[in-house]
Amino acid sequence: MLPVPPTLSVVMPVYNERATIEAILNRVEASGLAEEIILVDDGSSDGTRELLAGLARKHRRLRVILHDRNQGKGAAVITGIAAATQDLVLIQDADLEYDPRDYPALLEPLLDGRADVVYGSRFLGGPRRTTMFWHMIANKLLTLMTNLLYNSILSDMETGYKVFPRALIQSIPLRAKRFDFEPEITAKLLKRKRRVFEVPISFNPREYSEGKKIGLKDAFQAVWTLLKYRFVD
Ligand SMILES: Nc1nc2c(ncn2[C@@H]2O[C@H](COP(=O)(O)OP(=O)(O)OP(=O)(O)O)[C@@H](O)[C@H]2O)c(=O)[nH]1
Ligand SMILES: [Mg+2]
């Protein structure tokens, strides 16, 4: 056990999430564990931006950073990581697929000193909505490829829930712009022999009709990213 419990920065990349932004902020607050919430709006054009000033008045711990044009999830996450000030950094998507009630489980292996980094896995037996078969297959193939290349036994490389010590994540140079953030950070952690733990989380996937944006192109980019960082840094 660490002598003082570490504090948590929640980094939230946001692009056109008008429908869910308020609900997810409420859920993050309700966890009682977020010392600061760094919301990076990645050039939203659906009215999300217009909600942010009101939300910042309501949520005392919220800090808002605006990208003046859309750059991609990875770019938004990297901006948020650079701005984080607390001991630990947790990435939180702005849709309702991932549930902040899982924070205690995500933090535990870090608090007791077993892990350097924790991933929340959607495939380890937590409650999940039973939809999106092909999306799951793509996730499993990308995870298998990660395991083959980096000699790991991950079950969910692409998960959005990842928690890092701030000093560690801020020390790793990251280049990702879009959905290549997940393979890039995973490759770099595994190459650096960091102790990555997984814990089961619940998962409530949305469908494309509900605003999902990741696509086949992103899977090919992930393959390329995994291969590239196996051989260069
Ligand atoms: N799609 C997309 N999302 C972005 C962008 N910038 C930030 N985000 C945010 O990144 C998070 C993940 O995006 P989603 O579209 O939900 O991606 P997904 O298909 O659920 O994929 P994963 O959650 O990464 O498995 C959300 O909070 C988005 O609002 C961007 O340029 N494109
Ligand atoms: Mg999502």
GROMACS .gro file of C-alpha atoms and ligand atoms in nm:
model
  266
    1MET     CA    1   0.000   0.000   0.000
    2LEU     CA    2   0.116   0.353  -0.077
    3PRO     CA    3   0.122   0.582   0.228
    4VAL     CA    4  -0.117   0.844   0.078
    5PRO     CA    5  -0.381   0.732  -0.174
    6PRO     CA    6  -0.285   0.865  -0.518
    7THR     CA    7  -0.510   1.121  -0.686
    8LEU     CA    8  -0.671   1.073  -1.024
    9SER     CA    9  -0.691   1.280  -1.344
   10VAL     CA   10  -0.964   1.161  -1.579
   11VAL     CA   11  -0.885   1.249  -1.942
   12MET     CA   12  -1.192   1.259  -2.165
   13PRO     CA   13  -1.154   1.289  -2.545
   14VAL     CA   14  -1.475   1.428  -2.694
   15TYR     CA   15  -1.590   1.454  -3.052
   16ASN     CA   16  -1.956   1.517  -3.128
   17GLU     CA   17  -2.100   1.362  -2.813
   18ARG     CA   18  -2.385   1.605  -2.747
   19ALA     CA   19  -2.620   1.322  -2.650
   20THR     CA   20  -2.402   1.171  -2.377
   21ILE     CA   21  -2.159   1.433  -2.250
   22GLU     CA   22  -2.367   1.545  -1.953
   23ALA     CA   23  -2.454   1.192  -1.843
   24ILE     CA   24  -2.095   1.071  -1.858
   25LEU     CA   25  -1.968   1.371  -1.661
   26ASN     CA   26  -2.229   1.301  -1.393
   27ARG     CA   27  -2.119   0.938  -1.378
   28VAL     CA   28  -1.752   1.033  -1.348
   29GLU     CA   29  -1.834   1.275  -1.066
   30ALA     CA   30  -2.046   1.011  -0.896
   31SER     CA   31  -1.743   0.783  -0.876
   32GLY     CA   32  -1.604   1.025  -0.619
   33LEU     CA   33  -1.255   0.938  -0.739
   34ALA     CA   34  -1.177   1.204  -1.002
   35GLU     CA   35  -0.968   1.484  -0.858
   36GLU     CA   36  -0.978   1.654  -1.200
   37ILE     CA   37  -1.157   1.585  -1.527
   38ILE     CA   38  -0.973   1.710  -1.836
   39LEU     CA   39  -1.220   1.728  -2.121
   40VAL     CA   40  -1.056   1.774  -2.461
   41ASP     CA   41  -1.309   1.877  -2.722
   42ASP     CA   42  -1.170   1.768  -3.056
   43GLY     CA   43  -1.343   2.024  -3.278
   44SER     CA   44  -1.700   1.908  -3.219
   45SER     CA   45  -1.955   2.053  -3.459
   46ASP     CA   46  -2.277   1.893  -3.330
   47GLY     CA   47  -2.349   2.139  -3.049
   48THR     CA   48  -2.128   1.967  -2.787
   49ARG     CA   49  -1.913   2.279  -2.769
   50GLU     CA   50  -2.205   2.499  -2.686
   51LEU     CA   51  -2.277   2.282  -2.379
   52LEU     CA   52  -1.925   2.298  -2.236
   53ALA     CA   53  -1.937   2.639  -2.064
   54GLY     CA   54  -2.250   2.538  -1.876
   55LEU     CA   55  -2.098   2.205  -1.779
   56ALA     CA   56  -1.780   2.373  -1.654
   57ARG     CA   57  -1.993   2.593  -1.427
   58LYS     CA   58  -2.168   2.288  -1.287
   59HIS     CA   59  -1.866   2.061  -1.245
   60ARG     CA   60  -1.605   2.226  -1.028
   61ARG     CA   61  -1.338   1.969  -1.114
   62LEU     CA   62  -1.382   2.001  -1.490
   63ARG     CA   63  -1.114   2.161  -1.706
   64VAL     CA   64  -1.199   2.212  -2.072
   65ILE     CA   65  -0.941   2.223  -2.353
   66LEU     CA   66  -1.053   2.301  -2.708
   67HIS     CA   67  -0.889   2.177  -3.028
   68ASP     CA   68  -0.977   2.430  -3.294
   69ARG     CA   69  -1.019   2.159  -3.555
   70ASN     CA   70  -1.089   1.787  -3.544
   71GLN     CA   71  -0.769   1.581  -3.522
   72GLY     CA   72  -0.878   1.238  -3.393
   73LYS     CA   73  -0.913   1.053  -3.064
   74GLY     CA   74  -0.540   0.992  -3.021
   75ALA     CA   75  -0.459   1.359  -3.061
   76ALA     CA   76  -0.727   1.449  -2.806
   77VAL     CA   77  -0.599   1.192  -2.556
   78ILE     CA   78  -0.240   1.313  -2.596
   79THR     CA   79  -0.346   1.675  -2.534
   80GLY     CA   80  -0.527   1.562  -2.220
   81ILE     CA   81  -0.236   1.357  -2.090
   82ALA     CA   82   0.000   1.651  -2.131
   83ALA     CA   83  -0.236   1.870  -1.925
   84ALA     CA   84  -0.292   1.619  -1.642
   85THR     CA   85  -0.161   1.715  -1.298
   86GLN     CA   86  -0.261   1.433  -1.062
   87ASP     CA   87  -0.079   1.110  -0.970
   88LEU     CA   88  -0.270   0.876  -1.199
   89VAL     CA   89  -0.426   0.928  -1.542
   90LEU     CA   90  -0.735   0.737  -1.656
   91ILE     CA   91  -0.878   0.762  -2.008
   92GLN     CA   92  -1.258   0.790  -2.018
   93ASP     CA   93  -1.452   0.792  -2.346
   94ALA     CA   94  -1.737   1.041  -2.360
   95ASP     CA   95  -2.000   0.795  -2.476
   96LEU     CA   96  -2.164   0.557  -2.227
   97GLU     CA   97  -1.983   0.238  -2.334
   98TYR     CA   98  -1.754   0.234  -2.032
   99ASP     CA   99  -1.886   0.270  -1.677
  100PRO     CA  100  -1.710   0.480  -1.409
  101ARG     CA  101  -1.844   0.243  -1.145
  102ASP     CA  102  -1.549   0.027  -1.256
  103TYR     CA  103  -1.291   0.282  -1.131
  104PRO     CA  104  -1.225   0.112  -0.796
  105ALA     CA  105  -1.149  -0.218  -0.971
  106LEU     CA  106  -0.929  -0.041  -1.227
  107LEU     CA  107  -0.728   0.136  -0.960
  108GLU     CA  108  -0.676  -0.155  -0.726
  109PRO     CA  109  -0.376  -0.326  -0.890
  110LEU     CA  110  -0.200   0.014  -0.900
  111LEU     CA  111  -0.281   0.098  -0.539
  112ASP     CA  112  -0.146  -0.228  -0.407
  113GLY     CA  113   0.171  -0.194  -0.614
  114ARG     CA  114   0.129  -0.503  -0.831
  115ALA     CA  115   0.085  -0.321  -1.159
  116ASP     CA  116   0.252  -0.036  -1.347
  117VAL     CA  117  -0.052   0.009  -1.573
  118VAL     CA  118  -0.410  -0.129  -1.567
  119TYR     CA  119  -0.633  -0.208  -1.864
  120GLY     CA  120  -1.006  -0.272  -1.824
  121SER     CA  121  -1.092  -0.577  -2.032
  122ARG     CA  122  -1.431  -0.621  -2.199
  123PHE     CA  123  -1.361  -0.990  -2.244
  124LEU     CA  124  -1.290  -1.120  -1.893
  125GLY     CA  125  -1.638  -1.201  -1.775
  126GLY     CA  126  -1.779  -0.860  -1.675
  127PRO     CA  127  -2.142  -0.776  -1.764
  128ARG     CA  128  -2.175  -0.672  -2.128
  129ARG     CA  129  -2.437  -0.603  -2.390
  130THR     CA  130  -2.450  -0.886  -2.646
  131THR     CA  131  -2.411  -0.699  -2.972
  132MET     CA  132  -2.145  -0.604  -3.231
  133PHE     CA  133  -2.009  -0.946  -3.326
  134TRP     CA  134  -1.774  -0.833  -3.603
  135HIS     CA  135  -1.641  -0.551  -3.392
  136MET     CA  136  -1.554  -0.807  -3.124
  137ILE     CA  137  -1.381  -1.031  -3.380
  138ALA     CA  138  -1.171  -0.739  -3.503
  139ASN     CA  139  -1.079  -0.659  -3.142
  140LYS     CA  140  -0.978  -1.017  -3.074
  141LEU     CA  141  -0.765  -1.038  -3.388
  142LEU     CA  142  -0.583  -0.716  -3.304
  143THR     CA  143  -0.526  -0.841  -2.950
  144LEU     CA  144  -0.396  -1.175  -3.082
  145MET     CA  145  -0.156  -0.993  -3.308
  146THR     CA  146  -0.034  -0.786  -3.012
  147ASN     CA  147   0.025  -1.102  -2.810
  148LEU     CA  148   0.216  -1.269  -3.093
  149LEU     CA  149   0.438  -0.969  -3.157
  150TYR     CA  150   0.501  -0.867  -2.796
  151ASN     CA  151   0.480  -1.201  -2.613
  152SER     CA  152   0.191  -1.090  -2.394
  153ILE     CA  153  -0.140  -1.247  -2.285
  154LEU     CA  154  -0.373  -0.950  -2.313
  155SER     CA  155  -0.741  -1.019  -2.371
  156ASP     CA  156  -0.832  -0.664  -2.484
  157MET     CA  157  -0.561  -0.443  -2.629
  158GLU     CA  158  -0.813  -0.199  -2.781
  159THR     CA  159  -1.001  -0.122  -2.460
  160GLY     CA  160  -1.070   0.244  -2.395
  161TYR     CA  161  -1.013   0.199  -2.020
  162LYS     CA  162  -0.644   0.237  -1.943
  163VAL     CA  163  -0.490   0.379  -1.623
  164PHE     CA  164  -0.130   0.496  -1.594
  165PRO     CA  165   0.087   0.676  -1.340
  166ARG     CA  166   0.113   1.029  -1.476
  167ALA     CA  167   0.494   1.028  -1.463
  168LEU     CA  168   0.505   0.712  -1.675
  169ILE     CA  169   0.256   0.814  -1.941
  170GLN     CA  170   0.401   1.163  -1.972
  171SER     CA  171   0.748   1.014  -2.023
  172ILE     CA  172   0.653   0.804  -2.327
  173PRO     CA  173   0.663   0.990  -2.660
  174LEU     CA  174   0.331   0.936  -2.839
  175ARG     CA  175   0.246   1.018  -3.196
  176ALA     CA  176  -0.101   0.872  -3.254
  177LYS     CA  177  -0.365   1.091  -3.412
  178ARG     CA  178  -0.668   0.867  -3.445
  179PHE     CA  179  -0.751   0.524  -3.311
  180ASP     CA  180  -0.384   0.421  -3.334
  181PHE     CA  181  -0.342   0.545  -2.976
  182GLU     CA  182  -0.433   0.204  -2.829
  183PRO     CA  183  -0.182  -0.004  -3.030
  184GLU     CA  184   0.089   0.260  -2.995
  185ILE     CA  185   0.072   0.288  -2.617
  186THR     CA  186   0.035  -0.087  -2.576
  187ALA     CA  187   0.337  -0.157  -2.796
  188LYS     CA  188   0.548   0.098  -2.614
  189LEU     CA  189   0.450  -0.025  -2.266
  190LEU     CA  190   0.518  -0.387  -2.354
  191LYS     CA  191   0.851  -0.304  -2.516
  192ARG     CA  192   0.945  -0.117  -2.200
  193LYS     CA  193   0.851  -0.429  -1.998
  194ARG     CA  194   0.591  -0.246  -1.789
  195ARG     CA  195   0.369  -0.467  -1.576
  196VAL     CA  196   0.034  -0.432  -1.749
  197PHE     CA  197  -0.258  -0.584  -1.554
  198GLU     CA  198  -0.609  -0.642  -1.682
  199VAL     CA  199  -0.927  -0.636  -1.476
  200PRO     CA  200  -1.278  -0.725  -1.595
  201ILE     CA  201  -1.504  -0.428  -1.669
  202SER     CA  202  -1.863  -0.398  -1.784
  203PHE     CA  203  -1.928  -0.291  -2.140
  204ASN     CA  204  -2.229  -0.138  -2.309
  205PRO     CA  205  -2.134  -0.100  -2.676
  206ARG     CA  206  -2.323   0.142  -2.893
  207GLU     CA  207  -2.393   0.065  -3.254
  208TYR     CA  208  -2.312   0.267  -3.562
  209SER     CA  209  -2.672   0.396  -3.564
  210GLU     CA  210  -2.606   0.527  -3.213
  211GLY     CA  211  -2.296   0.723  -3.308
  212LYS     CA  212  -2.013   0.471  -3.317
  213LYS     CA  213  -1.738   0.601  -3.544
  214ILE     CA  214  -1.450   0.351  -3.543
  215GLY     CA  215  -1.431   0.151  -3.868
  216LEU     CA  216  -1.242  -0.102  -4.079
  217LYS     CA  217  -0.983   0.155  -4.183
  218ASP     CA  218  -0.893   0.194  -3.816
  219ALA     CA  219  -0.835  -0.181  -3.782
  220PHE     CA  220  -0.583  -0.172  -4.068
  221GLN     CA  221  -0.414   0.127  -3.912
  222ALA     CA  222  -0.388  -0.068  -3.585
  223VAL     CA  223  -0.220  -0.361  -3.764
  224TRP     CA  224   0.033  -0.126  -3.917
  225THR     CA  225   0.096   0.049  -3.585
  226LEU     CA  226   0.157  -0.282  -3.404
  227LEU     CA  227   0.405  -0.395  -3.669
  228LYS     CA  228   0.586  -0.064  -3.689
  229TYR     CA  229   0.647  -0.022  -3.314
  230ARG     CA  230   0.767  -0.381  -3.286
  231PHE     CA  231   1.074  -0.270  -3.478
  232VAL     CA  232   1.109   0.106  -3.420
  233ASP     CA  233   1.018   0.323  -3.122
  234LIG     N1  234  -1.448   0.894  -3.351
  234LIG     C1  235  -1.379   0.992  -3.296
  234LIG     N2  236  -1.380   1.001  -3.165
  234LIG     C2  237  -1.310   1.098  -3.110
  234LIG     C3  238  -1.238   1.189  -3.190
  234LIG     N3  239  -1.179   1.274  -3.108
  234LIG     C4  240  -1.215   1.237  -2.985
  234LIG     N4  241  -1.297   1.131  -2.985
  234LIG     C5  242  -1.359   1.061  -2.868
  234LIG     O1  243  -1.296   0.936  -2.849
  234LIG     C6  244  -1.386   0.845  -2.783
  234LIG     C7  245  -1.397   0.714  -2.860
  234LIG     O2  246  -1.462   0.732  -2.983
  234LIG     P1  247  -1.576   0.634  -3.031
  234LIG     O3  248  -1.627   0.689  -3.156
  234LIG     O4  249  -1.668   0.607  -2.916
  234LIG     O5  250  -1.493   0.507  -3.062
  234LIG     P2  251  -1.536   0.356  -3.047
  234LIG     O6  252  -1.583   0.309  -3.178
  234LIG     O7  253  -1.625   0.339  -2.928
  234LIG     O8  254  -1.404   0.292  -3.021
  234LIG     P3  255  -1.341   0.258  -2.883
  234LIG     O9  256  -1.425   0.320  -2.774
  234LIG    O10  257  -1.203   0.318  -2.891
  234LIG    O11  258  -1.345   0.107  -2.885
  234LIG     C8  259  -1.518   0.920  -2.769
  234LIG    O12  260  -1.523   0.980  -2.643
  234LIG     C9  261  -1.506   1.025  -2.878
  234LIG    O13  262  -1.588   1.134  -2.852
  234LIG    C10  263  -1.239   1.178  -3.331
  234LIG    O14  264  -1.180   1.255  -3.407
  234LIG     N5  265  -1.309   1.078  -3.379
  235MG      MG  266  -1.691   0.441  -2.789
   0.00000   0.00000   0.00000
